[in-house]
Coordinates of C-alpha atoms and ligand atoms in Angstrom, one line a residue:
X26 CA -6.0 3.8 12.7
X27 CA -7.4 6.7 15.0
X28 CA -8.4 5.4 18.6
X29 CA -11.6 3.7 18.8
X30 CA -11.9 3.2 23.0
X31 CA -15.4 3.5 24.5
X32 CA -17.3 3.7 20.6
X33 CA -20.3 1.9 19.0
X34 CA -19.1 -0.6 16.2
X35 CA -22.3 1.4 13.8
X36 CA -24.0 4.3 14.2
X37 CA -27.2 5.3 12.9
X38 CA -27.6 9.0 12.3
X39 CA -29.4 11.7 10.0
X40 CA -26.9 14.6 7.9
X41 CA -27.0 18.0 8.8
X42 CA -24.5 19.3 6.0
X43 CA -20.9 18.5 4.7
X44 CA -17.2 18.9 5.6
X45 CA -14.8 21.2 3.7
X46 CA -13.8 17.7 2.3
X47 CA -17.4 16.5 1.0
X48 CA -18.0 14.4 3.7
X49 CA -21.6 14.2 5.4
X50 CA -21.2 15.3 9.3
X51 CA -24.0 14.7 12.0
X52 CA -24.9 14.2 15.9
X53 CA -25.5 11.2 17.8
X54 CA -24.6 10.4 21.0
X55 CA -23.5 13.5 22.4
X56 CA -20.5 13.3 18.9
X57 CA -19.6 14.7 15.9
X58 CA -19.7 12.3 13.4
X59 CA -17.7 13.2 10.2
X60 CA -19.5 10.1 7.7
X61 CA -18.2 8.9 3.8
X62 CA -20.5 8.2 1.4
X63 CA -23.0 10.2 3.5
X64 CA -25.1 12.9 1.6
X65 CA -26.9 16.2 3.7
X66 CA -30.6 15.2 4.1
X67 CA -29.8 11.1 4.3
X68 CA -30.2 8.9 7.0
X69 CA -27.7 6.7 7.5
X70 CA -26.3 3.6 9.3
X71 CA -22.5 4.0 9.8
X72 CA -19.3 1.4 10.9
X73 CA -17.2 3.6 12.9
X74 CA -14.0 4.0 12.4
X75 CA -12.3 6.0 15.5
X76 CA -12.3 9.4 17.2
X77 CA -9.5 12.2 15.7
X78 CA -9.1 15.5 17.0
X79 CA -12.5 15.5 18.9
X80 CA -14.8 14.0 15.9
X81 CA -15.7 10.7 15.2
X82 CA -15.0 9.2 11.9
X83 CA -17.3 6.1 9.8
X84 CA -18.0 5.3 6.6
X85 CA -21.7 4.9 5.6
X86 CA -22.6 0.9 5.5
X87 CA -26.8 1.7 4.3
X88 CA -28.6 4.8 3.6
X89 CA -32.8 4.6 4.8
X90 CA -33.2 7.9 2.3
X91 CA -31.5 8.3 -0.4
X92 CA -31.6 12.1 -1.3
X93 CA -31.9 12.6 -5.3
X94 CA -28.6 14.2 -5.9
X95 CA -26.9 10.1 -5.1
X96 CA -26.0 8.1 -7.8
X97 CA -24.2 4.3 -8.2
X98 CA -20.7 4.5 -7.1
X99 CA -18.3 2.9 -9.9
X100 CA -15.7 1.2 -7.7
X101 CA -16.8 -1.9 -5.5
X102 CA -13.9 -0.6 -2.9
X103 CA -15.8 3.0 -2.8
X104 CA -16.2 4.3 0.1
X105 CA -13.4 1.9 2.1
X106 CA -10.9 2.9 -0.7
X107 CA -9.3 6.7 0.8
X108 CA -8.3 7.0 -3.2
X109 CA -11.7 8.9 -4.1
X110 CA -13.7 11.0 -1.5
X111 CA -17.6 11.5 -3.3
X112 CA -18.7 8.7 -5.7
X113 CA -21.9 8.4 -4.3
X114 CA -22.8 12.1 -5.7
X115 CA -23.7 13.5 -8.8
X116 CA -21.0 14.4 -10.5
X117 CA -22.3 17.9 -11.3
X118 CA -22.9 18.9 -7.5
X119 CA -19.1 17.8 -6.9
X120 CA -18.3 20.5 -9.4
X121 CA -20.5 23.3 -8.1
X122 CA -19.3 21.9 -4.5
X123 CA -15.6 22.9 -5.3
X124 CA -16.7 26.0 -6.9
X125 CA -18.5 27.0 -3.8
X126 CA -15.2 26.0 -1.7
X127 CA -13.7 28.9 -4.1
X128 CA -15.6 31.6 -3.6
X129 CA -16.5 31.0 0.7
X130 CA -12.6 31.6 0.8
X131 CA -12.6 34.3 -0.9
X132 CA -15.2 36.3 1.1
X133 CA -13.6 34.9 4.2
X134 CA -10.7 38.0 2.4
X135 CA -13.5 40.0 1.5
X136 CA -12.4 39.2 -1.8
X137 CA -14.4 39.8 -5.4
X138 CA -13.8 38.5 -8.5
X139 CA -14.4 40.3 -11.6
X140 CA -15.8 37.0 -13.4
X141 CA -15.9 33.2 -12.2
X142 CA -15.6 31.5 -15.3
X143 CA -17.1 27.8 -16.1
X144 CA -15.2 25.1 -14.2
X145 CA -13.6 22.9 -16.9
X146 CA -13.7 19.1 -16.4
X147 CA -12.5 15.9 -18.4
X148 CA -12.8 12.5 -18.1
X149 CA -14.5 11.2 -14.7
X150 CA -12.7 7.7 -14.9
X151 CA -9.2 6.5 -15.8
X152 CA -7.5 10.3 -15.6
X153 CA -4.6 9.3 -12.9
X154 CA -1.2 9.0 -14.9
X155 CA 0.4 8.9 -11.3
X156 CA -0.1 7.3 -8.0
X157 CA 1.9 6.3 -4.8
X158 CA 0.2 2.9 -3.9
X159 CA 1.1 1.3 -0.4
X160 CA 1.9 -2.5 0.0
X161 CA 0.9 -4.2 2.7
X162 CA 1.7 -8.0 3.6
X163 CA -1.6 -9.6 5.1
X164 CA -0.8 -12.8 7.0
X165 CA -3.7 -14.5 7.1
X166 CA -4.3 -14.4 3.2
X167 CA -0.3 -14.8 2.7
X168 CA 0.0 -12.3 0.3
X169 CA 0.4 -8.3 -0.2
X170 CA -2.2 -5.8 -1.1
X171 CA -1.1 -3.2 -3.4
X172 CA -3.5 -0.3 -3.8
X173 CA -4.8 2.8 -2.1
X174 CA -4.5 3.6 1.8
X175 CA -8.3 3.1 3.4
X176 CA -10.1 5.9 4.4
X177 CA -9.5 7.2 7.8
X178 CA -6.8 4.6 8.1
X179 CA -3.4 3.6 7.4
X180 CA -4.2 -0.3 6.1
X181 CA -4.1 -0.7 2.2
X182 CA -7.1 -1.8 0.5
X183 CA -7.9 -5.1 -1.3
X184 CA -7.9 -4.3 -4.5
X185 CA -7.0 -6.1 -7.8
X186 CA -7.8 -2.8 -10.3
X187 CA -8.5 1.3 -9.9
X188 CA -11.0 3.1 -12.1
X189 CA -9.3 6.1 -11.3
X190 CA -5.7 5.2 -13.0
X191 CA -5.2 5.5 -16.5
X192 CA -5.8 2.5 -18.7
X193 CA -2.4 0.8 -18.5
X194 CA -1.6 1.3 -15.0
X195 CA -5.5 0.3 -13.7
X196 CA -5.0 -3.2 -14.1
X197 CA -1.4 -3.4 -13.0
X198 CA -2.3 -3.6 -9.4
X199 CA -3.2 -7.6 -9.4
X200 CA -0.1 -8.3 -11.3
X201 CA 1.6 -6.7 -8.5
X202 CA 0.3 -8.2 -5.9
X203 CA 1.5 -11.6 -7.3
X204 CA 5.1 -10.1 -8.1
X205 CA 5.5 -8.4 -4.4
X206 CA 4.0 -11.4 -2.9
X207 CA 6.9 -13.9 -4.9
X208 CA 9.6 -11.6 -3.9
X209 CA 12.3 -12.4 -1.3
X210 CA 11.2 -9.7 1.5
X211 CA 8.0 -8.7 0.5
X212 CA 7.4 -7.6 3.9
X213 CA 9.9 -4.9 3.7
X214 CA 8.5 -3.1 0.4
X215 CA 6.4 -0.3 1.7
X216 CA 5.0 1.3 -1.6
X217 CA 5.5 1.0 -5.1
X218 CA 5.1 4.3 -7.0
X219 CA 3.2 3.9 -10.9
X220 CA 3.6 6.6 -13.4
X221 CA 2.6 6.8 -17.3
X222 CA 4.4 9.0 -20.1
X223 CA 2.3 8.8 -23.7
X224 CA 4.7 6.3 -24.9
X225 CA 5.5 4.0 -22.2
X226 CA 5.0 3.2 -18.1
X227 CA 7.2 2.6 -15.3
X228 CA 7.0 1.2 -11.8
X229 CA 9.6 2.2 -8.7
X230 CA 9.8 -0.3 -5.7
X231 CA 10.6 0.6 -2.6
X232 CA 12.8 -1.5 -0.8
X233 CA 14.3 -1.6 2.4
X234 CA 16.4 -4.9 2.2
X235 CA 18.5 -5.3 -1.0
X236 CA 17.3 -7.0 -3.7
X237 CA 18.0 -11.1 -4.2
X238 CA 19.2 -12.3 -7.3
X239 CA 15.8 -14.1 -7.9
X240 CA 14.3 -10.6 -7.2
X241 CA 15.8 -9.3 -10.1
X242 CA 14.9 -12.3 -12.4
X243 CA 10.9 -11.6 -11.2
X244 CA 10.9 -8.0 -11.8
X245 CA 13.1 -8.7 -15.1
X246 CA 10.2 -11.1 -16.5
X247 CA 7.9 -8.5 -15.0
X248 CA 9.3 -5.7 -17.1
X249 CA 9.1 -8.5 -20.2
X250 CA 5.6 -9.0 -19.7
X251 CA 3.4 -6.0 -19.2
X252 CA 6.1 -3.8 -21.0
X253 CA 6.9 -1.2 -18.1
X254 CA 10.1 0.0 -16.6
X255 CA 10.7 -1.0 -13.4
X256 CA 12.9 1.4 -11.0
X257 CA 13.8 0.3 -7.9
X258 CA 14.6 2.6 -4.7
X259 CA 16.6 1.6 -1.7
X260 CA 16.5 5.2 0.1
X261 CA 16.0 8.9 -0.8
X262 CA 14.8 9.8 -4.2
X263 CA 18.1 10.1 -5.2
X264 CA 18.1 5.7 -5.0
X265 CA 15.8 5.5 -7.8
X266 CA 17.7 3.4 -10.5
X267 CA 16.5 1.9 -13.1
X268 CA 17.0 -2.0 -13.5
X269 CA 14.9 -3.3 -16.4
X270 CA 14.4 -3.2 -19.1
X271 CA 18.2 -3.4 -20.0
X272 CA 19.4 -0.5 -22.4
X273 CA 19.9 3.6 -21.6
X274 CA 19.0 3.8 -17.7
X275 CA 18.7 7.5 -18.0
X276 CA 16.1 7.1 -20.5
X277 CA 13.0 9.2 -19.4
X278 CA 8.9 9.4 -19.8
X279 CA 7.4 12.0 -22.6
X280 CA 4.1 14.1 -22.9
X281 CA 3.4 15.5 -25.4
X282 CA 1.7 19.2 -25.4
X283 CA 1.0 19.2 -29.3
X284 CA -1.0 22.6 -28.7
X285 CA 2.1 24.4 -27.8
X286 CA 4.6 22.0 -30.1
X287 CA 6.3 21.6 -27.0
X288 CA 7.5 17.6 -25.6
X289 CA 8.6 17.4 -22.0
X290 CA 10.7 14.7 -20.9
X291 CA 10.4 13.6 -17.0
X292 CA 12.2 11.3 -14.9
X293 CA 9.5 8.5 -12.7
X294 CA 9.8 10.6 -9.6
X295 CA 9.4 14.5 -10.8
X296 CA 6.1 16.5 -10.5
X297 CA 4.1 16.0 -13.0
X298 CA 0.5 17.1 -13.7
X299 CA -1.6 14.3 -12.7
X300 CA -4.4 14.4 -15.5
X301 CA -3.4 14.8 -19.0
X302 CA -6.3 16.0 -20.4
X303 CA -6.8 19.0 -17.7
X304 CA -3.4 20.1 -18.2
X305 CA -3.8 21.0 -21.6
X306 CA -6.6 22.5 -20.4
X307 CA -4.3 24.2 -17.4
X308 CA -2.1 25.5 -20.0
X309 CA -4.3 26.8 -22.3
X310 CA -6.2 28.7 -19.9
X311 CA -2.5 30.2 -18.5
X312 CA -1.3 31.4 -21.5
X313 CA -4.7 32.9 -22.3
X314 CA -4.6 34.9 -19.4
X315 CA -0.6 35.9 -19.5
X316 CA -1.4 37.3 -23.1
X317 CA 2.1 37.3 -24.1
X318 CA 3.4 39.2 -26.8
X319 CA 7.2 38.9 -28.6
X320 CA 8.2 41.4 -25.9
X321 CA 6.7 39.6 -22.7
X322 CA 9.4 38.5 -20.2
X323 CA 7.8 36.0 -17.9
X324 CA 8.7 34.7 -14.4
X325 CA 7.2 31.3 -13.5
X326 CA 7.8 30.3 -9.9
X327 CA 7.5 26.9 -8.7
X328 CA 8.3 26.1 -12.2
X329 CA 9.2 22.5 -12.0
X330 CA 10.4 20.6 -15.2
X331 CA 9.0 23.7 -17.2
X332 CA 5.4 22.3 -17.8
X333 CA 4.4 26.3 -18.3
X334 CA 7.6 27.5 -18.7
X335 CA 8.3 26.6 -22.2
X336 CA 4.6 26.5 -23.6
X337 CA 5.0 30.1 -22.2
X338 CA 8.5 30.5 -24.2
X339 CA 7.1 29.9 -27.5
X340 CA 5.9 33.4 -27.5
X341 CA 7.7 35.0 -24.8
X342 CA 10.8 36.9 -25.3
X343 CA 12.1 35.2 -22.1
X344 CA 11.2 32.9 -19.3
X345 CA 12.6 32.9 -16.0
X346 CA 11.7 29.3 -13.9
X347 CA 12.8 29.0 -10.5
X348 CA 12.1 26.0 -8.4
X349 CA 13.8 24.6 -5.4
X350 CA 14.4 20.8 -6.5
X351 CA 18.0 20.9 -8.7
X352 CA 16.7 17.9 -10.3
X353 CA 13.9 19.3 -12.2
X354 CA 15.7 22.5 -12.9
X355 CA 18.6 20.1 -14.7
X356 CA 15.1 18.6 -16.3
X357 CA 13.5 21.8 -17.5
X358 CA 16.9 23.0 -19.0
X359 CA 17.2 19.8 -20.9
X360 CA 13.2 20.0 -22.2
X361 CA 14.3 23.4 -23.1
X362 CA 16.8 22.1 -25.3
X363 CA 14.9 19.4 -26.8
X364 CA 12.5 21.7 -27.7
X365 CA 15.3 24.5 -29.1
X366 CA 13.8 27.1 -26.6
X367 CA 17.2 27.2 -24.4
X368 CA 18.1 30.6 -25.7
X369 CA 14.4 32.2 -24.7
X370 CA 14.8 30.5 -21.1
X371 CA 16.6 30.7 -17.8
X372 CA 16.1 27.8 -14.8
X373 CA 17.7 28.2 -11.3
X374 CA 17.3 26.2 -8.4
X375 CA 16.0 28.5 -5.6
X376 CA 14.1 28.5 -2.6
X377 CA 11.3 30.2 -2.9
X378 CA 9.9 30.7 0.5
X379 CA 13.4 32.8 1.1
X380 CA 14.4 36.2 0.0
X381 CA 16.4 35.6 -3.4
X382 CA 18.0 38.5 -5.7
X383 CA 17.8 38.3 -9.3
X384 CA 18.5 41.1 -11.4
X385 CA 16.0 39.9 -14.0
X386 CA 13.1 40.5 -11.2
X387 CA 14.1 44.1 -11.6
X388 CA 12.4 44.7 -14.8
X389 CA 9.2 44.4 -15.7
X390 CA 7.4 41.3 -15.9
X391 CA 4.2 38.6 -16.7
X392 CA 4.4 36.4 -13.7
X393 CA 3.0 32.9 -13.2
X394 CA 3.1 30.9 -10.0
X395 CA 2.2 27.1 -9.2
X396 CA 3.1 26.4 -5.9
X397 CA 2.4 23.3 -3.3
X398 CA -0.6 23.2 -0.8
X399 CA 1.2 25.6 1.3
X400 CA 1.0 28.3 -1.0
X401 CA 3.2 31.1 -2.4
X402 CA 4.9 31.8 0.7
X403 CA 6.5 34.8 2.7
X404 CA 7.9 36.7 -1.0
X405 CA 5.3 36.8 -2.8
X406 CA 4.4 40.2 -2.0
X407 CA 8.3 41.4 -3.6
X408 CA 8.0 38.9 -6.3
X409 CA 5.1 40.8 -7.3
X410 CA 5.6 44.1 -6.8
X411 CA 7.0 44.6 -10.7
X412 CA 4.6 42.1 -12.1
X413 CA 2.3 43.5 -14.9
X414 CA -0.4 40.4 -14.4
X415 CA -0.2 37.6 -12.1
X416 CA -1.6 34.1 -13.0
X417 CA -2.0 32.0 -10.1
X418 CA -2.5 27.8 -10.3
X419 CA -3.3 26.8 -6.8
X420 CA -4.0 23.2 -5.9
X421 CA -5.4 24.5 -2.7
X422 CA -8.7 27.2 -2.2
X423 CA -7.5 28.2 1.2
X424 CA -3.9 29.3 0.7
X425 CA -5.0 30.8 -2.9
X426 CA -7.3 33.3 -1.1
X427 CA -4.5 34.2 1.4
X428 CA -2.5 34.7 -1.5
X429 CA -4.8 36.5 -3.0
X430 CA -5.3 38.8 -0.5
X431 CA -1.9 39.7 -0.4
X432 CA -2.0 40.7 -4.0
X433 CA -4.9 42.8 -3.2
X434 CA -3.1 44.5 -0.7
X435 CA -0.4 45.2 -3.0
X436 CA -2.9 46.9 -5.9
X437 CA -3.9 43.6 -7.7
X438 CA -7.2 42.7 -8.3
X439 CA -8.4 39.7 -8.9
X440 CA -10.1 40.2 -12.8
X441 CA -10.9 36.1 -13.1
X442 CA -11.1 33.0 -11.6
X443 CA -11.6 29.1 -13.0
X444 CA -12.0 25.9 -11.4
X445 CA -10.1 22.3 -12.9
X446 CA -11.5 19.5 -12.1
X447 CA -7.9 18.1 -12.1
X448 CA -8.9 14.7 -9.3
X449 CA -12.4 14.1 -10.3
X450 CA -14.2 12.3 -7.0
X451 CA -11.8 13.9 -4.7
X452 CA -11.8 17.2 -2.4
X453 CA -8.8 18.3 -4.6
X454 CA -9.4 21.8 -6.2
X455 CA -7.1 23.4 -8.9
X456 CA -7.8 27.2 -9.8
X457 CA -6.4 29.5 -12.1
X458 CA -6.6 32.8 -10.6
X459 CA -5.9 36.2 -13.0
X460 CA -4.5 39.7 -11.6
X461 CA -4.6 42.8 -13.0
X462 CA -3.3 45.8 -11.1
X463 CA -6.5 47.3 -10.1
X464 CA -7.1 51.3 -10.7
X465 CA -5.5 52.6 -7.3
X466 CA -2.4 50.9 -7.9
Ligands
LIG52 C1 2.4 22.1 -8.0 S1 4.1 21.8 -8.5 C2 4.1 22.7 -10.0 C3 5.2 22.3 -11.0 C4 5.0 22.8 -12.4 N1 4.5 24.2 -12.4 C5 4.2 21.9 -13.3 O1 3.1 22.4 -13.7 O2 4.5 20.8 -13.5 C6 4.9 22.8 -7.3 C7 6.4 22.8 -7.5 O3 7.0 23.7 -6.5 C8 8.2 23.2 -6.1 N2 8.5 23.7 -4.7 C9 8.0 23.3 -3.5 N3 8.5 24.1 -2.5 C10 9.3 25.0 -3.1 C11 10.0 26.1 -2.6 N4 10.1 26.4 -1.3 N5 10.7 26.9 -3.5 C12 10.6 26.6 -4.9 N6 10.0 25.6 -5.4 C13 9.3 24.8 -4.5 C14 8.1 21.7 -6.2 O4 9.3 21.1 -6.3 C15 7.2 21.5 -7.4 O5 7.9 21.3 -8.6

């Protein structure tokens, strides 16, 4: 929790406008005050939170004014829960919000976009197949909380379901609470990651004392009863073992992409696409604007367990995925041999924020790119230089338009851009960006 010396418990204060985050900011007392659930226009009566890096941080408590662009939120723990950011606003405005993120940092590049296409949304509820939840043992109710971390803070909330998971892992979170609370060291389980393939769900604990023998009989009936694999985790990622239900421990989550006739398998800690429904919407918007032909070879960095990669294949002549994690480079050649498309692909583990030299960058080539919040890195500039197009999926409008730039610099230019809703409620952005090589390259 940030520090909180020498500051009111409320504040009462009007909006002025909004944070790159959503949030409402304002003046009082000589302070910034960076507000949740605060809309520009409103009046509002804040608890404060604490002060971090020079602003003061609350979350609104009653609004005087409500402006016409509020709505309900859906979630009783809204806006103490840190899981969503904007529930209090019109869905639509959240939409044009992120669009408008976009395009301001483009023009911070002097950047312009041939066409901004519609942003494409899904569901507004129940869309999380994934989450990290924290645990938290709370003495003076004598049992855990499982859920989201508050806003602004690091407690957990107290919380028995989330709207925002998918239906089968929403209402898991009382059940665990009553399982972490029974177990022998409940104080010494930190966070308990949920995850959910199209067939079937699975939990990993983890632990930082060994598991008791009556442990394992809990998360045994556990497994039994709500019908999910349970994974435990005593260290790194490379810990996770699965311990019930008894049978192939290897076994691993599906999705399906019937679009593509592709099926990805995935282990309970690899990247995966958070909402279902966008990714197909992700994909299809990817391989519309790689246009591959029988004679396309593709590159596709950051590729992870091939999520594009081998949608991409089924046309291709050849994909190339690099990623740096070995384990979902093992993955992605395995999904490309489920789906008999290991003879049209190639996975290495590389680091892609480091020079590498592969002959097959020397021809030309379609090139795709998903990489984390950080962006494409120091190489992007040689990955692309023999690139006919570059699609870009960036989780992050900031590092997209330094990218971006860099491509512009090199002769690409920037022909079309689309927003996914991918966290709906959230300050999360995903865009697909499309490059040509512009006329003076
Ligand atoms: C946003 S995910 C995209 C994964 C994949 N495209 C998908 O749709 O499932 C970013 C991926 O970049 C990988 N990554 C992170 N840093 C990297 C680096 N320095 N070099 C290569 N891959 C990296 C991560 O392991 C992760 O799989």
């Amino acid at each position: 929790m940030p520090s909180r010396r020498r500051l009111p418990r409320t504040v009462e204060l009007e909006v002025l406008g909004q944070t790159e985050d959503g949030f409402g900011f304002g003046l009082a007392v000589g302070s910034k005050y960076v507000v949740k659930g605060a809309l520009p226009g409103e009046v509002v009566s804040a608890r404060v939170l604490g002060r971090r890096k020079g602003q003061v941080l609350a979350i609104t408590e009653t609004v005087q004014n409500a402006v016409d662009d509020r709505t309900e939120p859906f979630c009783a723990v809204f806006p103490r829960c840190g899981g969503c950011s904007n529930q209090q606003w019109e869905y639509r405005e959240q939409l044009k919000f992120k669009e408008r993120w976009v395009r301001r940092e483009l023009s911070r590049h002097q950047l312009w976009c041939g066409s901004f296409m519609p942003t494409q949304h899904g569901s507004t509820t129940h869309y999380r197949r994934r989450a990290r939840l924290g645990v938290r043992w709370i003495d003076k109710v004598g049992e855990v909380y499982v859920g989201f971390r508050e806003t602004f803070g690091s407690y957990v909330v107290d919380m028995n379901r989330c709207p925002a998971l998918v239906t089968g892992l929403a209402e898991l979170i009382g059940p665990l609470r009553a399982l972490i609370t029974r177990m022998s060291a409940p104080k010494k389980i930190p966070q308990v990651e949920v995850v959910a393939g199209d067939k079937a769900r699975a939990l990993v604990l983890r632990h930082l004392e060994p598991l008791t023998v009556s442990d394992f009989n809990l998360l045994s009936a556990f497994s039994n009863a709500y019908d999910v694999w349970v994974y435990g985790q005593s260290g790194g990622y490379e810990t996770v073992t699965r311990h019930f239900p008894a049978g192939d421990p290897n076994a691993k989550l599906t999705y399906e992409l019937a679009n593509d006739g592709v099926s990805i398998e995935f282990g309970p800690t690899d990247f995966i696409q958070v909402n279902s429904e966008i990714n197909h919407l992700l994909i299809s918007a990817v391989l519309k604007e790689l246009d591959l032909g029988p004679e396309d070879r593709v590159i596709d960095l950051f590729c992870g367990i091939g999520n594009f990669s081998l949608p991409a294949a089924r046309t291709a002549k050849s994909v190339l995925g690099l990623e740096i994690s070995s384990t979902s480079v093992e993955q992605a050649r395995r999904n490309a041999e489920r789906n008999d498309l290991s003879s049209a692909t190639t996975f290495l583990a590389s680091d892609l924020y480091r020079p590498i030299n592969n002959e097959l960058t020397k021809t030309d080539y379609k090139m795709l790119l998903d990489p984390p919040r950080s962006g494409a890195g120091p190489e992007l500039g040689r990955f692309a230089h023999r690139a006919k197009r570059v699609v870009y999926v960036s989780c992050n409008p900031t590092t997209f338009a330094d990218d971006a730039a860099v491509l512009d610099r090199i002769g690409f230019q920037l022909e079309r851009v689309q927003v996914f809703d991918m966290f709906p409620h959230t300050n999360h952005v995903e865009i697909v960006g499309s490059f040509g090589r512009s006329e003076r390259s």
